[in-house]
Amino acid sequence: MPTVRLRRLRRDNAIRDWISQTQLHSKDIILPYFVVEGKRVKEPIKSMPGVYHLSIDNLLEDIPEALGIQSILLFGIPKIKDEIGSLSYKKNGVVQRAIKAVKKKFKDLIVITDVCLCGYTSHGHCGIIKNQKHKSKSKNFKIDNDRTLKILAKIALSHAEAGADFIAPSAMMDGQVRVIRETLDKSGFKDVGILAYSVKYASSFYGPFREALDSRPQFGDRKSYQMDYRNTDEALREIKQDIDEGADIVMIKPALAYLDIINRAKQKFNIPIAAYNVSGEYSLIKEGAQKGLVNEKEIILEILTSIKRAGADLIITYHAREVAQWLKNL
Ligand code: PBG
């Protein structure tokens, strides 16, 4: 006969709840949005069931007020793309106008903005290409890190001017946090924070998102700037670098296949950690659930709780709304 019976603590719901160590809260959840030009636009994104391209008016109606979600992450999709993504930092760009409109209507909502070039460049890369003339032929194209930094700083400033609370640089250029911090500080935006995409792996889990943003690279891949998934130590260096450059929150992305990285980062650094439960993680679950392979609600709660258990304080997820709804009704 066993003397220790661990099953006593699993006997019923009340006891299980009572001793549970990890709790998801809707305040931990960051809701991403894809904003487009136009009026009354609500266009389903095929690769991401349940996610839409929204025009600003519809965005304002969509933001949930009573679900306890405290923050959103905005992506803008411009009408026209060019080599250097010059629409990305326009004062009246779609994302800049969206920030303004959202901050006006929802005073307490924390607005985070993605700062990158991939949604704005005709070639779909996150930075400016060197030797642009040869680019279509060249397999050995290079991204101009330091020229890209100048544009990232301009984008960040335009977002801060529009009223963003946190800037989230996601281009994986060296020095991006520093240049943004310096630009914000000298322009009077000392209180605007930086949520750095510090650890962003070159991942196939981004597939559905690139349809949403129409940002698939037209040639080559992102492996010269996003991280190699075989590496861990490098992730810690990226985080340390971003903290030293002034990041307030650091992010790891994707989440589910990278729980070890989240955990190592949490053990090592005392800074809030965000994890991005990315489009591929989302859409695979949605499709699987539609086919009846898994219980949708149970599996989503399991995944997000596991991300939190690994050490994430905040989770960016396209499941945000449904999860917040479930948490409310628990
Ligand atoms: C790029 C960016 C990506 C995502 C957010 N910003 C990935 C990429 O295309 O490299 C991915 C988000 C997702 O898959 O949900 N700046």
Coordinates of C-alpha atoms and ligand atoms in Angstrom, one line a residue:
M1 CA 0.0 0.0 0.0
P2 CA 1.4 3.4 -0.9
T3 CA 2.0 5.8 2.0
V4 CA 2.3 8.8 -0.1
R5 CA -0.8 9.4 -2.3
L6 CA -0.3 12.3 -4.7
R7 CA -3.7 11.7 -6.1
R8 CA -5.2 13.2 -2.9
L9 CA -4.3 16.6 -4.3
R10 CA -6.0 15.8 -7.5
R11 CA -9.2 14.5 -6.1
D12 CA -11.7 17.1 -7.2
N13 CA -11.9 20.4 -8.9
A14 CA -11.9 22.4 -5.7
I15 CA -8.7 20.9 -4.5
R16 CA -7.0 21.0 -7.9
D17 CA -7.9 24.7 -8.2
W18 CA -6.8 25.4 -4.7
I19 CA -3.2 24.1 -5.2
S20 CA -2.8 25.1 -8.9
Q21 CA 0.4 27.1 -9.5
T22 CA -0.2 28.8 -12.8
Q23 CA -3.1 31.1 -13.6
L24 CA -3.9 32.7 -16.9
H25 CA -5.4 36.2 -16.6
S26 CA -6.9 38.2 -19.3
K27 CA -4.6 41.1 -18.3
D28 CA -1.7 38.9 -19.4
I29 CA -3.0 38.6 -22.9
I30 CA -2.1 40.9 -25.7
L31 CA -4.6 41.1 -28.6
P32 CA -3.0 41.6 -32.1
Y33 CA -4.8 43.5 -34.9
F34 CA -4.2 44.0 -38.6
V35 CA -5.4 47.4 -39.7
V36 CA -6.1 48.4 -43.3
E37 CA -7.1 51.5 -45.2
G38 CA -10.8 52.1 -46.0
K39 CA -14.1 52.2 -44.3
R40 CA -16.3 49.4 -43.0
V41 CA -13.7 46.8 -44.0
K42 CA -13.8 43.5 -42.2
E43 CA -12.1 41.0 -44.5
P44 CA -11.4 37.5 -43.2
I45 CA -7.7 36.5 -43.5
K46 CA -7.8 33.1 -45.2
S47 CA -4.8 31.6 -43.5
M48 CA -5.9 32.6 -40.0
P49 CA -9.5 31.5 -39.4
G50 CA -11.3 34.0 -37.2
V51 CA -8.8 36.9 -37.8
Y52 CA -9.7 39.9 -40.0
H53 CA -8.2 42.8 -41.8
L54 CA -10.1 45.7 -40.2
S55 CA -10.4 49.4 -41.2
I56 CA -10.0 51.8 -38.3
D57 CA -13.7 52.3 -37.8
N58 CA -14.2 48.6 -37.4
L59 CA -11.2 48.3 -35.2
L60 CA -12.7 50.7 -32.8
E61 CA -15.8 48.6 -32.7
D62 CA -14.0 45.4 -32.3
I63 CA -11.8 46.2 -29.3
P64 CA -13.4 44.4 -26.4
E65 CA -14.1 46.6 -23.4
A66 CA -15.4 44.2 -20.8
L67 CA -13.2 41.2 -21.2
G68 CA -10.3 42.4 -19.1
I69 CA -7.8 42.6 -22.0
Q70 CA -5.5 45.6 -21.2
S71 CA -3.4 45.7 -24.3
I72 CA -3.4 45.4 -28.1
L73 CA -0.6 45.1 -30.7
L74 CA -1.2 46.9 -33.9
F75 CA 0.1 46.0 -37.4
G76 CA -0.6 48.4 -40.3
I77 CA -1.0 47.3 -43.9
P78 CA -0.3 50.1 -46.3
K79 CA -1.9 50.3 -49.8
I80 CA 1.5 50.8 -51.5
K81 CA 4.8 49.1 -50.8
D82 CA 8.2 50.2 -52.1
E83 CA 11.9 49.3 -51.8
I84 CA 12.5 51.2 -48.6
G85 CA 9.1 51.0 -47.0
S86 CA 8.6 54.7 -47.1
L87 CA 4.9 54.6 -46.1
S88 CA 5.9 53.1 -42.7
Y89 CA 6.7 56.4 -41.0
K90 CA 4.1 58.7 -42.5
K91 CA 2.3 60.8 -40.0
N92 CA -1.1 60.0 -41.6
G93 CA -0.2 56.3 -42.3
V94 CA -2.8 53.8 -41.5
V95 CA -1.3 52.6 -38.3
Q96 CA -0.5 56.1 -37.1
R97 CA -4.1 57.1 -37.5
A98 CA -5.3 53.9 -35.9
I99 CA -3.1 54.6 -32.8
K100 CA -4.6 58.0 -32.5
A101 CA -8.2 56.8 -32.9
V102 CA -7.8 54.0 -30.4
K103 CA -6.1 56.1 -27.8
K104 CA -8.8 58.7 -28.1
K105 CA -11.6 56.2 -27.6
F106 CA -9.9 53.9 -25.0
K107 CA -7.9 56.0 -22.6
D108 CA -6.7 53.1 -20.5
L109 CA -5.9 50.6 -23.2
I110 CA -2.2 49.9 -23.6
V111 CA -1.3 50.3 -27.3
I112 CA 1.7 48.5 -28.6
T113 CA 2.9 48.9 -32.1
D114 CA 5.0 46.6 -34.3
V115 CA 8.0 48.4 -35.8
C116 CA 9.3 46.7 -38.8
L117 CA 9.7 47.1 -42.6
C118 CA 8.5 43.8 -43.9
G119 CA 4.8 44.9 -44.3
Y120 CA 5.9 48.0 -46.1
T121 CA 8.6 46.9 -48.5
S122 CA 8.0 45.5 -52.0
H123 CA 10.5 42.8 -51.4
G124 CA 9.0 41.7 -48.1
H125 CA 12.3 41.9 -46.1
C126 CA 12.5 43.5 -42.7
G127 CA 15.3 45.8 -43.8
I128 CA 16.7 47.8 -46.7
I129 CA 18.5 45.7 -49.3
K130 CA 22.0 46.7 -50.4
N131 CA 22.8 46.7 -54.1
Q132 CA 19.1 47.0 -55.0
K133 CA 19.8 46.8 -58.7
H134 CA 20.9 43.2 -58.5
K135 CA 18.5 42.1 -56.0
S136 CA 16.2 39.9 -58.1
K137 CA 19.1 38.0 -59.5
S138 CA 21.1 37.8 -56.4
K139 CA 21.0 35.0 -54.0
N140 CA 23.5 36.8 -51.9
F141 CA 21.5 39.9 -51.2
K142 CA 22.5 41.7 -48.0
I143 CA 20.4 43.7 -45.6
D144 CA 21.8 47.1 -44.7
N145 CA 21.6 47.0 -41.0
D146 CA 22.6 50.6 -40.2
R147 CA 20.5 52.2 -42.9
T148 CA 17.5 50.1 -41.7
L149 CA 18.1 51.5 -38.2
K150 CA 17.5 55.0 -39.4
I151 CA 14.1 54.0 -40.8
L152 CA 13.1 52.0 -37.7
A153 CA 13.8 55.1 -35.6
K154 CA 11.6 57.2 -37.8
I155 CA 8.8 54.6 -37.6
A156 CA 9.1 54.4 -33.9
L157 CA 9.0 58.2 -33.6
S158 CA 5.9 58.4 -35.8
H159 CA 4.1 55.8 -33.6
A160 CA 5.1 57.7 -30.4
E161 CA 3.9 60.9 -31.8
A162 CA 0.5 59.3 -32.6
G163 CA 0.3 58.2 -29.0
A164 CA 1.6 54.6 -28.8
D165 CA 2.5 53.4 -25.3
F166 CA 5.0 50.8 -26.2
I167 CA 7.1 50.4 -29.4
A168 CA 7.8 46.8 -30.4
P169 CA 10.8 46.6 -32.8
S170 CA 10.7 43.3 -34.7
A171 CA 13.2 43.7 -37.5
M172 CA 16.0 41.8 -35.7
M173 CA 18.6 44.5 -36.7
D174 CA 21.5 45.0 -34.4
G175 CA 21.2 48.1 -32.3
Q176 CA 17.5 48.7 -33.0
V177 CA 16.5 49.1 -29.4
R178 CA 19.3 51.6 -28.7
V179 CA 18.6 53.8 -31.7
I180 CA 14.9 53.8 -30.9
R181 CA 15.5 54.6 -27.2
E182 CA 17.8 57.4 -28.2
T183 CA 15.4 58.8 -30.7
L184 CA 12.4 58.7 -28.3
D185 CA 14.4 60.3 -25.5
K186 CA 15.6 63.2 -27.5
S187 CA 12.2 63.8 -29.0
G188 CA 10.5 64.1 -25.6
F189 CA 9.0 60.6 -25.4
K190 CA 10.9 59.4 -22.3
D191 CA 7.8 57.6 -21.1
V192 CA 7.1 55.6 -24.2
G193 CA 8.3 52.0 -23.5
I194 CA 10.0 49.4 -25.6
L195 CA 8.8 45.9 -25.9
A196 CA 11.6 44.3 -27.8
Y197 CA 11.3 41.3 -30.1
S198 CA 14.6 40.3 -28.7
V199 CA 14.6 36.6 -29.5
K200 CA 12.9 36.0 -32.9
Y201 CA 13.7 32.8 -34.6
A202 CA 13.6 32.3 -38.3
S203 CA 10.5 30.1 -38.1
S204 CA 8.1 28.3 -40.4
F205 CA 5.4 29.1 -37.8
Y206 CA 5.1 32.6 -39.3
G207 CA 3.6 31.3 -42.5
P208 CA 0.0 32.3 -42.1
F209 CA 1.0 35.8 -40.8
R210 CA 2.9 36.5 -44.0
E211 CA -0.3 36.1 -45.9
A212 CA -2.1 38.4 -43.5
L213 CA 0.6 41.1 -43.9
D214 CA 1.4 40.2 -47.5
S215 CA 5.1 40.2 -46.4
R216 CA 6.5 37.0 -47.7
P217 CA 10.1 37.7 -48.8
Q218 CA 10.1 37.9 -52.6
F219 CA 13.6 36.3 -52.7
G220 CA 15.8 34.6 -50.1
D221 CA 14.8 34.1 -46.5
R222 CA 15.2 35.9 -43.2
K223 CA 18.0 33.7 -41.8
S224 CA 20.6 36.4 -41.9
Y225 CA 18.7 38.4 -39.3
Q226 CA 16.3 36.1 -37.5
M227 CA 17.8 33.5 -35.2
D228 CA 18.7 29.9 -35.9
Y229 CA 16.5 27.5 -34.0
R230 CA 19.4 25.3 -33.2
N231 CA 20.7 27.9 -30.7
T232 CA 19.9 28.8 -27.1
D233 CA 22.9 30.8 -25.8
E234 CA 22.5 33.3 -28.6
A235 CA 19.0 34.0 -27.3
L236 CA 20.4 35.0 -24.0
R237 CA 22.9 37.3 -25.6
E238 CA 20.1 38.9 -27.7
I239 CA 18.1 39.6 -24.5
K240 CA 21.0 40.9 -22.6
Q241 CA 21.9 43.2 -25.4
D242 CA 18.3 44.6 -25.6
I243 CA 18.2 45.1 -21.8
D244 CA 21.4 47.0 -22.0
E245 CA 20.1 49.1 -24.9
G246 CA 17.0 50.1 -22.9
A247 CA 14.3 47.5 -23.5
D248 CA 11.5 47.5 -20.8
I249 CA 10.0 44.2 -21.8
V250 CA 11.6 41.4 -23.9
M251 CA 9.9 39.0 -26.1
I252 CA 10.5 35.5 -27.3
K253 CA 8.9 34.3 -30.5
P254 CA 7.5 31.8 -31.5
A255 CA 6.3 30.4 -28.1
L256 CA 5.3 26.8 -28.2
A257 CA 8.3 25.2 -29.7
Y258 CA 10.5 27.6 -27.7
L259 CA 9.4 27.0 -24.1
D260 CA 12.9 26.1 -23.1
I261 CA 14.1 29.5 -24.2
I262 CA 11.3 31.3 -22.3
N263 CA 12.2 29.3 -19.2
R264 CA 15.9 30.0 -19.5
A265 CA 15.3 33.7 -20.0
K266 CA 13.0 33.8 -17.0
Q267 CA 15.6 32.1 -14.8
K268 CA 18.3 34.5 -15.9
F269 CA 16.8 37.9 -16.2
N270 CA 14.5 39.9 -13.9
I271 CA 12.5 41.7 -16.6
P272 CA 9.0 41.1 -17.8
I273 CA 9.0 38.5 -20.5
A274 CA 6.5 38.3 -23.3
A275 CA 5.9 35.3 -25.6
Y276 CA 4.4 35.5 -29.0
N277 CA 2.0 32.6 -29.7
V278 CA 2.4 33.1 -33.5
S279 CA 0.1 32.6 -36.5
G280 CA 1.3 29.1 -37.3
E281 CA 0.6 28.0 -33.8
Y282 CA -2.8 29.6 -34.0
S283 CA -3.9 28.3 -37.4
L284 CA -2.8 24.7 -36.9
I285 CA -4.9 24.5 -33.8
K286 CA -7.9 26.1 -35.5
E287 CA -7.7 23.8 -38.4
G288 CA -7.2 20.8 -36.2
A289 CA -10.1 21.7 -34.0
Q290 CA -12.3 22.3 -37.1
K291 CA -11.5 18.8 -38.2
G292 CA -12.5 17.5 -34.7
L293 CA -9.0 16.3 -33.9
V294 CA -8.8 18.1 -30.6
N295 CA -11.0 19.9 -28.2
E296 CA -10.5 23.5 -29.1
K297 CA -11.1 25.2 -25.8
E298 CA -9.2 22.7 -23.7
I299 CA -6.2 22.7 -26.0
I300 CA -6.0 26.5 -26.3
L301 CA -6.1 26.9 -22.5
E302 CA -3.5 24.1 -22.1
I303 CA -1.1 25.8 -24.6
L304 CA -1.4 29.3 -23.2
T305 CA -1.1 28.1 -19.6
S306 CA 2.0 26.1 -20.6
I307 CA 3.5 29.2 -22.1
K308 CA 2.8 31.0 -18.8
R309 CA 4.1 28.1 -16.8
A310 CA 7.4 28.2 -18.8
G311 CA 7.9 31.8 -17.6
A312 CA 6.1 34.2 -19.8
D313 CA 4.4 37.1 -18.0
L314 CA 2.6 38.3 -21.1
I315 CA 1.3 36.4 -24.1
I316 CA 0.5 37.8 -27.5
T317 CA -2.1 35.5 -29.1
Y318 CA -4.8 35.6 -31.8
H319 CA -6.8 33.5 -29.3
A320 CA -7.0 36.5 -27.0
R321 CA -10.6 37.3 -27.4
E322 CA -12.0 33.8 -27.0
V323 CA -9.7 33.1 -24.1
A324 CA -10.6 36.2 -22.3
Q325 CA -14.3 35.2 -22.8
W326 CA -13.7 31.8 -21.3
L327 CA -11.7 33.2 -18.4
K328 CA -14.5 35.5 -17.6
N329 CA -17.0 32.7 -17.5
L330 CA -14.9 30.3 -15.5
Ligands
PBG1 C1 8.0 40.6 -38.9 C2 7.0 39.9 -38.0 C3 6.7 38.5 -38.1 C4 5.7 38.3 -37.2 C5 5.4 39.5 -36.6 N1 6.3 40.5 -37.1 C6 7.4 37.4 -38.7 C7 8.0 37.4 -40.0 O1 7.3 37.5 -41.1 O2 9.2 37.2 -40.0 C8 5.1 37.0 -37.0 C9 3.8 36.9 -36.3 C10 3.0 35.7 -36.5 O3 3.4 34.7 -37.2 O4 2.0 35.7 -35.9 N2 8.4 41.8 -38.6

